[in-house]
XYZ file of C-alpha atoms in Angstrom:
535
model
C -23.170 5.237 7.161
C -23.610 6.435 3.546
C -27.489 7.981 2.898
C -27.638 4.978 0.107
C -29.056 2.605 2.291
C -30.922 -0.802 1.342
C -34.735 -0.997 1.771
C -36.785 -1.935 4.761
C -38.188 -4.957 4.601
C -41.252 -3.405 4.749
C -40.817 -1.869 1.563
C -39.032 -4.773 0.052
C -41.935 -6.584 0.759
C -44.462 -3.976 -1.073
C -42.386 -4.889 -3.916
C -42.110 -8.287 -3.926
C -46.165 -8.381 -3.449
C -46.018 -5.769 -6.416
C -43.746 -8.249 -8.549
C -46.598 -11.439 -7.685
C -43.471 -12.928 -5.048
C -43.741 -12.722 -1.233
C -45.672 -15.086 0.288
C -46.935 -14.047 3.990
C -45.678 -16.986 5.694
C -42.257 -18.920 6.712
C -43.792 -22.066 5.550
C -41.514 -22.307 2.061
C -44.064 -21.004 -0.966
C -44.803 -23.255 -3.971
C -41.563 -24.287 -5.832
C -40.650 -21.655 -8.520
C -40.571 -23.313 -11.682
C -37.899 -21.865 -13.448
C -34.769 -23.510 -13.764
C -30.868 -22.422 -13.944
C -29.013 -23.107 -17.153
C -27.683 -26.174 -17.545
C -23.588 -26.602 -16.763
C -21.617 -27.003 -19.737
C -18.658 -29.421 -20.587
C -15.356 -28.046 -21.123
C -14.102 -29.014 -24.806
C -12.584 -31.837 -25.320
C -15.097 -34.359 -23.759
C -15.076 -36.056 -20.206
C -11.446 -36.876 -20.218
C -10.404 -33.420 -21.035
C -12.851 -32.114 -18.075
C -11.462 -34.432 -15.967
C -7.680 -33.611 -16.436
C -8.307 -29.986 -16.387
C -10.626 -29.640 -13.184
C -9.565 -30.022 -9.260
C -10.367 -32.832 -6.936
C -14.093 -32.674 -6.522
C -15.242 -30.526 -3.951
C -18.358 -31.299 -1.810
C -21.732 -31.377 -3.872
C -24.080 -28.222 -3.486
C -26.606 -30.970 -1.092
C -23.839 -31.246 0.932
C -23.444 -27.718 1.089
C -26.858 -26.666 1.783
C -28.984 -29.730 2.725
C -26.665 -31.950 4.718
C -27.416 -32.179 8.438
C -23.335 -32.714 8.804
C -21.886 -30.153 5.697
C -18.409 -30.004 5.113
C -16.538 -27.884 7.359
C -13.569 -26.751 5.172
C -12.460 -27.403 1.577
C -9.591 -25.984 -0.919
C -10.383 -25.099 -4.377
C -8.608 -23.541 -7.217
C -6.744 -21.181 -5.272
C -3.169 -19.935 -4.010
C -1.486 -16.942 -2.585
C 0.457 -14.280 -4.804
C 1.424 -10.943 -3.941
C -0.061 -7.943 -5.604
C 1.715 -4.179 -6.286
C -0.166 -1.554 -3.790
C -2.140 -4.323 -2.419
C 0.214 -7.271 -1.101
C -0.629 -10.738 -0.327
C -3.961 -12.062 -2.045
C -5.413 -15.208 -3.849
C -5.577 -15.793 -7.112
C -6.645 -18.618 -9.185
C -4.861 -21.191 -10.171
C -7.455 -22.129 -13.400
C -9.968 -20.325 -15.510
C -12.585 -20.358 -13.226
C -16.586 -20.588 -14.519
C -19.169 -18.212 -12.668
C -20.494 -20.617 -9.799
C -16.992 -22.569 -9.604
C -16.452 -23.312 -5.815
C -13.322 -21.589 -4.509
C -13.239 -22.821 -1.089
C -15.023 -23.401 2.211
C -13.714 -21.799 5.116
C -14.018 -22.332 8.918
C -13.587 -19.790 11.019
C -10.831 -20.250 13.872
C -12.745 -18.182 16.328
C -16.378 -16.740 15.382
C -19.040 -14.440 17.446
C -22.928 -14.698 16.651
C -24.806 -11.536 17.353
C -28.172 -10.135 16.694
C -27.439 -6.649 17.239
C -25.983 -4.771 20.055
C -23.115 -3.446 17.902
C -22.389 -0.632 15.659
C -22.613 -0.619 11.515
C -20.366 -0.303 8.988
C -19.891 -0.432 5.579
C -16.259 -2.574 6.260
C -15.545 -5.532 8.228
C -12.448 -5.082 9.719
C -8.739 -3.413 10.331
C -6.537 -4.920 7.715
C -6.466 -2.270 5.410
C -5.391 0.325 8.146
C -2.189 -1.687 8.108
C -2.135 -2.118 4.415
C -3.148 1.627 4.018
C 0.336 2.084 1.949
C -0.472 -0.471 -0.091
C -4.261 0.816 -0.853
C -2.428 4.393 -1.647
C -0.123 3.584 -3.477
C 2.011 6.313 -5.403
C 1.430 6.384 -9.262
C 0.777 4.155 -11.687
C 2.238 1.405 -9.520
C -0.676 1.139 -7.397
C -2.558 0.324 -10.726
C -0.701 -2.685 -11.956
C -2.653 -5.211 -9.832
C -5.297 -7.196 -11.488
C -7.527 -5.051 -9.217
C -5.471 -2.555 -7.810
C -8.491 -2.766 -4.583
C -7.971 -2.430 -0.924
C -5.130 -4.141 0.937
C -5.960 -7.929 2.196
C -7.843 -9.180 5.127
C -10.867 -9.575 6.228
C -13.274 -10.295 3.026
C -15.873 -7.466 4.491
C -19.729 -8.345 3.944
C -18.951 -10.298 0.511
C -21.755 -8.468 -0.718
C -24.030 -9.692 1.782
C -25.725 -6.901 3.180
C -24.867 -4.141 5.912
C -21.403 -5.012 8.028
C -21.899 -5.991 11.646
C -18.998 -3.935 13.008
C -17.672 -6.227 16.431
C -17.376 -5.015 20.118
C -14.697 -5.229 22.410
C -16.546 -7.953 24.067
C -16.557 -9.991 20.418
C -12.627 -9.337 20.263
C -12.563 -10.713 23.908
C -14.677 -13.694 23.227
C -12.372 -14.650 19.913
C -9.102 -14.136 21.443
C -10.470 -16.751 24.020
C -10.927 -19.027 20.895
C -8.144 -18.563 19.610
C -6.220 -19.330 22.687
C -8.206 -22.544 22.881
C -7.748 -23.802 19.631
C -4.322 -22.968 19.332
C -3.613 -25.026 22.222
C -5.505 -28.036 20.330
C -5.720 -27.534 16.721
C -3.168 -28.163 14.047
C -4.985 -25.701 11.692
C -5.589 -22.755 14.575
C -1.797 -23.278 15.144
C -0.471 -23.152 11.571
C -2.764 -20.302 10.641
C -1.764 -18.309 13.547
C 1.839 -18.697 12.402
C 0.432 -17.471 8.834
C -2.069 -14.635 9.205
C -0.708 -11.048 8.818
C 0.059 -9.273 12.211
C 1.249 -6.244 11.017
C 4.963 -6.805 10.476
C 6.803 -6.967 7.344
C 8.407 -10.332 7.601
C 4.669 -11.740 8.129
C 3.710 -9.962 5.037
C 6.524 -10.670 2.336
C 5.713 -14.335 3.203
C 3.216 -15.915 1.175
C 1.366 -18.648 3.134
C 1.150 -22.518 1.749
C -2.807 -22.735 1.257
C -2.069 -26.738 0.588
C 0.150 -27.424 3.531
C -1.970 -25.352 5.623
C -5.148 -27.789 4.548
C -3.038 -30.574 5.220
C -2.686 -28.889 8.739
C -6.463 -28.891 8.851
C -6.514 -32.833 8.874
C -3.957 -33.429 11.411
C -5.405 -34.903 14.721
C -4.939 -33.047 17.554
C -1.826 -32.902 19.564
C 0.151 -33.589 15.993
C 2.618 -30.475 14.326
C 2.517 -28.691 18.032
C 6.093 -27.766 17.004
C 3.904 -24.650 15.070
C 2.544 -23.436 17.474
C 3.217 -19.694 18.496
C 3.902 -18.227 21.540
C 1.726 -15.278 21.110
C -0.222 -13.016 24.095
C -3.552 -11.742 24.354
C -2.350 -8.767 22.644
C -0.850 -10.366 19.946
C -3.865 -12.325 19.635
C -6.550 -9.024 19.514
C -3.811 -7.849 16.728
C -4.821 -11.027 14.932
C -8.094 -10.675 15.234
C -8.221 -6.814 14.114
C -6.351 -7.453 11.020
C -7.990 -10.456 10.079
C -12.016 -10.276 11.153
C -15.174 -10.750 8.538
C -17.785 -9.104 9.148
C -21.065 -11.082 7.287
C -24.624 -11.822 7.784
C -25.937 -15.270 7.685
C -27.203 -16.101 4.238
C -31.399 -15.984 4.469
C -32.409 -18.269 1.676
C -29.769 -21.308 2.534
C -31.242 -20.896 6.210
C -34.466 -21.078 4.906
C -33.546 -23.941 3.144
C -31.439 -26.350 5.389
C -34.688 -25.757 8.208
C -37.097 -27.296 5.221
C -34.913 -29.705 4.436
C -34.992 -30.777 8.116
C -38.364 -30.905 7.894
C -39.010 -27.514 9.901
C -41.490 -24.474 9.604
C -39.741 -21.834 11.250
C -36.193 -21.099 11.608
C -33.805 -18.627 13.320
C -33.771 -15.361 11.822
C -30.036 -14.888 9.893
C -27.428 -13.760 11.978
C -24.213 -10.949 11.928
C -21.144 -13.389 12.277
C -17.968 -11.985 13.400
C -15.164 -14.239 12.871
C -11.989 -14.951 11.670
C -12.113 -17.156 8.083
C -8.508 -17.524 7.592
C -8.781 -18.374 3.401
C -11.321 -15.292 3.339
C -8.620 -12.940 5.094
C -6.479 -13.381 2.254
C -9.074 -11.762 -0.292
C -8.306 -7.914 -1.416
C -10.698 -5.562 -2.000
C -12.332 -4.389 -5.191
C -15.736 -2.530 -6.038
C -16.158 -4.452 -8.954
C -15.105 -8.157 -6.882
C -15.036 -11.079 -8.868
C -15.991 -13.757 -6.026
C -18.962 -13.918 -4.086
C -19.588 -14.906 -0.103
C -22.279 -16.623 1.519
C -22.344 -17.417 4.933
C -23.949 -20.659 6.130
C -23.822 -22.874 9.331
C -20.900 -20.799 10.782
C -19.204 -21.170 7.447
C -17.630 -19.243 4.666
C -18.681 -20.423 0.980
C -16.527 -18.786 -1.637
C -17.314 -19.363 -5.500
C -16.290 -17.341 -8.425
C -18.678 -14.816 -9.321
C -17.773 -13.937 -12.837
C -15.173 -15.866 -15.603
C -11.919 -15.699 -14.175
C -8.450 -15.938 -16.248
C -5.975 -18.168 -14.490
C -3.678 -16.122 -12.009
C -5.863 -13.433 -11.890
C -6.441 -12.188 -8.364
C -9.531 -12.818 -6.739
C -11.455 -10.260 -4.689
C -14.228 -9.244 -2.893
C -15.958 -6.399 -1.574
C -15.651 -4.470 1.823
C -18.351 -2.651 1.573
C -21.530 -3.994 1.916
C -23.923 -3.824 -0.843
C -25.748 -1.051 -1.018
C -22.300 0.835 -0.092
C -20.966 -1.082 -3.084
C -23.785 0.355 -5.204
C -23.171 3.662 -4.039
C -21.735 6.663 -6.009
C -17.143 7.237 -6.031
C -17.564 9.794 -3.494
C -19.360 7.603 -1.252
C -17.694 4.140 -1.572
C -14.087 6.246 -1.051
C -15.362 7.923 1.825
C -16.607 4.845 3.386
C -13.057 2.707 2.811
C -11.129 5.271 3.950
C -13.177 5.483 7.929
C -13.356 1.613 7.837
C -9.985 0.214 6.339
C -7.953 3.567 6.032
C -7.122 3.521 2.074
C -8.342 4.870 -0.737
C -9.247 1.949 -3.201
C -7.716 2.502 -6.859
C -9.495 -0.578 -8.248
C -10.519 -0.822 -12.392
C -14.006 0.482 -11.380
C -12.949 3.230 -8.898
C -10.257 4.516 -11.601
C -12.605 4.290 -14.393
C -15.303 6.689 -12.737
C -12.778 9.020 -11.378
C -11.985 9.678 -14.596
C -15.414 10.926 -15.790
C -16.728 14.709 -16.360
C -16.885 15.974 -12.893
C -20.215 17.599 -13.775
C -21.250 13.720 -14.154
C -20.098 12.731 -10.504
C -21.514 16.164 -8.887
C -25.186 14.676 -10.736
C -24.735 11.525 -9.694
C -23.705 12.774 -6.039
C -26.795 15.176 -6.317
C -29.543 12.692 -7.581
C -28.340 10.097 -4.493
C -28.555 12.882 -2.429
C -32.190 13.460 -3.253
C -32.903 10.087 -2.922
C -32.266 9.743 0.720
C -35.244 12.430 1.246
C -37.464 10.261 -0.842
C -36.825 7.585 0.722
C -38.135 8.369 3.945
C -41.112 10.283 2.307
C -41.805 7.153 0.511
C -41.771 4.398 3.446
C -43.691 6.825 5.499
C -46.485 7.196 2.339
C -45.978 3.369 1.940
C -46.836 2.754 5.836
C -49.606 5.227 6.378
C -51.316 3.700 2.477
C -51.160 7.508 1.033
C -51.569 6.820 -2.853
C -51.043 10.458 -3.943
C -47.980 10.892 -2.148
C -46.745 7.383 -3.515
C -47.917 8.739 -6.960
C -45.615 12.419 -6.900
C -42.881 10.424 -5.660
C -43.139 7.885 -8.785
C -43.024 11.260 -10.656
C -39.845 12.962 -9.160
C -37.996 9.708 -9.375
C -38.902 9.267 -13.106
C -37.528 13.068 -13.553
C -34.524 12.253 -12.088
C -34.129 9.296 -14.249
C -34.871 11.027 -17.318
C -31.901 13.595 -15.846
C -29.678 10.864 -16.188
C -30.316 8.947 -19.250
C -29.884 12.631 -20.810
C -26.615 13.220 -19.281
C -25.787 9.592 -20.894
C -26.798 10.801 -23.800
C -25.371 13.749 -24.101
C -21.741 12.176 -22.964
C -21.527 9.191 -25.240
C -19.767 7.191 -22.463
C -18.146 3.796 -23.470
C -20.366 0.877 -22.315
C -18.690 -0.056 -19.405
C -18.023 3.526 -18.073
C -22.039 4.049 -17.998
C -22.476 0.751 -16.482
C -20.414 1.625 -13.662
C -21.755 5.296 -13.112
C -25.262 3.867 -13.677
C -24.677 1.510 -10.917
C -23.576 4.289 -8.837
C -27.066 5.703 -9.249
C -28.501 2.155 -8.521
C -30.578 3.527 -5.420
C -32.105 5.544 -7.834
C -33.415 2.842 -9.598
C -34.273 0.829 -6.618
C -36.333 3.561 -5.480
C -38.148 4.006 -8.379
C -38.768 0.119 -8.592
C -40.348 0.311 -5.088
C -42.751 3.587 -5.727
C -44.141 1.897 -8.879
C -44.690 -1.649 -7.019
C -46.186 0.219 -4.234
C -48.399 2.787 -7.181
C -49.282 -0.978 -8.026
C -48.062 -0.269 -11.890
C -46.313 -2.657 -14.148
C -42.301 -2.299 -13.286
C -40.655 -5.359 -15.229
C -38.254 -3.171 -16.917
C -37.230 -1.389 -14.197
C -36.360 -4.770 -12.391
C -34.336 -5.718 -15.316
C -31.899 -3.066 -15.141
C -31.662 -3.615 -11.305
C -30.569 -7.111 -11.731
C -28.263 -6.282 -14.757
C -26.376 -3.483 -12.412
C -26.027 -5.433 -9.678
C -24.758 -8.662 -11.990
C -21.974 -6.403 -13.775
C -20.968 -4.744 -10.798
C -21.351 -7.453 -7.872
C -22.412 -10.532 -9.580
C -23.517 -13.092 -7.470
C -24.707 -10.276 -4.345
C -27.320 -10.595 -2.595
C -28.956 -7.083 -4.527
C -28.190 -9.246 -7.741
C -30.052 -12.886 -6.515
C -32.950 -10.712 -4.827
C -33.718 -8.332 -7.592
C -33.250 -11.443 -10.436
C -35.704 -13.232 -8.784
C -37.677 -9.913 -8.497
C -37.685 -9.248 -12.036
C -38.941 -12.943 -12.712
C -41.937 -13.065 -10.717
C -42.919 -10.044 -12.484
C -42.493 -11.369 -15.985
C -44.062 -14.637 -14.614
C -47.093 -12.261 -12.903
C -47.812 -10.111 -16.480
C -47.064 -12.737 -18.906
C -47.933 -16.077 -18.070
C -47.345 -18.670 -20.503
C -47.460 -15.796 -23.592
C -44.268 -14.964 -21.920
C -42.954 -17.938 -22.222
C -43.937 -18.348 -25.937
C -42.870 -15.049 -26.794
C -39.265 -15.794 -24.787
C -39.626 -13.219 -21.875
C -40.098 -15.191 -19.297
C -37.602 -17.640 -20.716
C -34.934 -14.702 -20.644
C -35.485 -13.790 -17.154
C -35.559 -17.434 -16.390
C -31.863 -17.169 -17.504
C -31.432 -13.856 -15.584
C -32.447 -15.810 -12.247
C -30.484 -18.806 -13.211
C -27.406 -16.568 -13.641
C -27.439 -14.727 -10.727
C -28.132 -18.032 -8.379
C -25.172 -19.803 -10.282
C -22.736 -17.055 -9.836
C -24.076 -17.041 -5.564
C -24.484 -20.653 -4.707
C -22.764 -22.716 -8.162
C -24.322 -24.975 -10.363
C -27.652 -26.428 -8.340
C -29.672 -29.387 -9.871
C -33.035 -28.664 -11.327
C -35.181 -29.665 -7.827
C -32.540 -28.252 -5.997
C -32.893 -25.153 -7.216
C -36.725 -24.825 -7.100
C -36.519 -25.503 -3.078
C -33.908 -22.593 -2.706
C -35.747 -20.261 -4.401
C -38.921 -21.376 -2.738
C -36.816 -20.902 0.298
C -35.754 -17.727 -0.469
C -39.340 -16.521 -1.143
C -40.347 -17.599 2.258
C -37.190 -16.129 4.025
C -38.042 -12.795 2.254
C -41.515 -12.713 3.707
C -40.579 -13.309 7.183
C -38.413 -10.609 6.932
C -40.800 -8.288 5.891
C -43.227 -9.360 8.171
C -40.744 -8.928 10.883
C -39.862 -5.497 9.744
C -43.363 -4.291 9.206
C -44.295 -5.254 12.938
C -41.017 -2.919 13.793
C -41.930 -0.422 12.043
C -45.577 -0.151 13.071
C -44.089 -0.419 16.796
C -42.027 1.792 16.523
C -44.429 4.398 14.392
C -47.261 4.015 17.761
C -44.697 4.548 20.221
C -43.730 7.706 17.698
């Protein structure tokens, strides 16, 4: 696993008490009281709206707060086929951030709290679409993306990569061979999803038809069903599995809205979302995954043009916000390519002097940040203190080498989100030095919203960066419009995750999330200290 890993909870938590957020409790905290930015209308009035949008999908209560949600649902997509990359979905509309893509269920899926190993991919597709992924010339950069070949939709952004044991692949072959027995959809997606061959793969799969499948009753369209072993069916599964963990805040949220105080913590899911499979890999991704009640909740994470391919990200977050050398390295053990997507290209084409800094500086980091939870853990203010200090230095390294290069905006957005652990860091030293660290949580919610809008780095450190405007401000801050613009900086990043929420709606899931956050770190603090006394 790459050195740039996320925080503790622990440390998270030091933050978030730092920032005036983290209540010590799983009883959800006081609703925030910011709000997200109001949806607006399409030109042309209601009609126009109307003739230009989809049949409505569920509502975001039914989503989230139903006791019975929806269990699947087709959006605005289709399949294409990409140079270098293959089949994929794209959309079939200029999409909004927030616009809901699908819902998938899985066909077979394995809960598990641990027990298996960690990656930063989910999955085997890309081994067989390694051709694809390296592509030779400029061919392999004509896609929208020019990412990883399809399959399995990796963490969505969602946090480390629960990598699945045999025992998982047995358990969801057994599914499989279950539901294909019974279920029109199991049946006609097992007849769709890549196996490896190239007849599978030059065909491009009838997302509609397929739905229609889904709403066949059982024992109807048998005629699809193939004959396919237990080998065939472990192919399946390795080309096709997700690897994500359960979204916190939403299961935070459906327990209060069922009227409970506690809930489970969230889980790694292993399964097989058939509309997720189809997503291709990019480190910038333009559609963001949450996982919820078993199911897969796709929107679009950024403004998309219509039949522009739609991605997502293998790698789990902080992999995602990790430097070239790192992100490559990590695609090519999990999925077997190298990735050749807008972002990848653009920072391979930097000074190398750049790269070997930002390698460096990462590098660094990973020493600090064990000096730093250990400092944080045993309540040493002077080492928290010289740690604040070398991280500024090595920020102040940086912005010079910026400086110096004159980079085009988006090229030092992408290399500065390479260095986003950096930052992170630094945000977590001065939180736990107790200092004032608002503009430091700024930039961590900007990098993660230009790079993986709509990530669980970009909702957590948004809401981060609000509570401290909300702690130092108060109501000057909303006079003076700070609080007001990071008000919109919250409301972005929770759009571009879980859509377009009401007003009240909102409130309860980022109460929710507040109180999901806490139990975390309260759980990881009691690890921590166990494991430190049995040190």
């Amino acid at each position: 696993m790459s050195a740039a890993v996320g925080a503790t909870p622990a440390m998270r938590a030091a933050a978030a008490r730092g920032a005036g957020g983290g209540r010590r409790s799983c009883r959800p905290a006081p609703a925030a009281r910011g709000a997200p930015p109001p949806a607006r209308a399409p030109r042309g009035g209601v009609a126009a709206a109307a003739a230009a949008a989809p049949a409505a999908g569920p509502s975001p209560e039914e989503l989230y707060t139903s006791p019975s949600p929806p269990a699947g649902w087709l959006g605005p997509v289709q399949a294409a086929r990409y140079v270098g990359t293959g089949r994929g979905l794209e959309a079939t509309r200029t999409l909004a951030p927030g616009d809901l893509l699908f819902v998938s269920e899985p066909l077979a899926l394995s809960e598990q709290s641990g027990g298996g190993g960690w990656d930063g991919g989910g999955g085997a597709e890309g081994e067989a679409s390694a051709s694809g992924g390296e592509g030779e010339g400029d061919e392999a950069d004509e896609g929208e993306e020019g990412g990883g070949g399809g399959g399995g939709g990796g963490a969505g952004g969602g946090g480390a990569a629960y990598v699945p044991t045999d025992a998982d692949v047995d358990d969801m072959v057994a599914q499989l061979q279950a539901a294909a027995a019974g279920a029109p959809r199991a049946a006609a997606w097992l007849a769709a999803l890549d196996n490896g061959t190239p007849e599978r793969a030059a065909a491009l799969p009838d997302l509609r038809a397929l739905a229609s499948a889904s709403a066949s009753a059982p024992g109807q369209q048998q005629q699809q069903q193939p004959d396919l072993s237990s080998d065939d069916l472990a192919d399946l599964v390795d080309l096709n599995y997700s690897c994500l963990q359960e979204d916190g805040p939403l299961a935070a949220l459906r327990a209060a809205s069922a009227g409970a105080e506690e809930w489970e913590a969230p889980r790694d899911l292993v399964g097989v979302w058939p509309e997720a499979s189809l997503l291709n890999h990019s480190c910038a991704p333009n559609v963001a995954i949450a996982a919820v009640e078993g199911r897969v909740i796709a929107r679009a994470a950024r403004q998309v043009a219509k039949q522009s391919e739609l991605t997502v990200s293998y790698l789990a977050g902080p992999q995602l916000l990790a430097p070239l050398s790192r992100r490559q390295a990590a695609l090519r053990e999990a999925r077997g390519f190298q990735c050749r997507c807008p972002r990848c290209r653009d920072e391979a084409r930097q000074d190398p002097q750049l790269l070997q800094l930002v390698d460096d500086v990462i590098e660094a980091c990973s020493g600090l940040e064990a000096d730093l939870a250990d400092a944080v853990l045993s309540s040493r203010a002077r080492a928290v203190d010289s740690i604040v200090t070398q991280l500024a230095a090595f920020i102040e390294l940086a912005d010079a080498a910026f400086n110096k290069l004159g980079l085009p905006q988006r090229s030092q957005v992408y290399v500065q989100a390479s260095l986003f652990r950096l930052y992170e860091l630094a945000a977590l030293a001065t939180a736990a030095a107790g200092e004032d660290q608002p503009r430091l949580l700024e930039l961590l919610a900007a990098l993660a919203g230009e790079v993986a809008p709509g990530g669980e780095e970009h909702f957590y450190w948004a809401r981060r960066y609000r509570a401290a405007v909300e702690e130092g401000e108060g109501e000057e801050g909303r006079m003076d419009g700070a609080l007001r613009q990071a008000d919109a900086t919250c409301g972005a990043a929770a759009t571009a995750r879980y859509g377009q929420l009401p007003r009240q709606l909102y409130r309860r899931l980022m109460a929710a999330a507040d109180a999901a956050e806490a139990a975390e770190g309260e759980e990881g603090e009691w690890d921590e200290d166990e494991e430190g006394g049995g040190a």
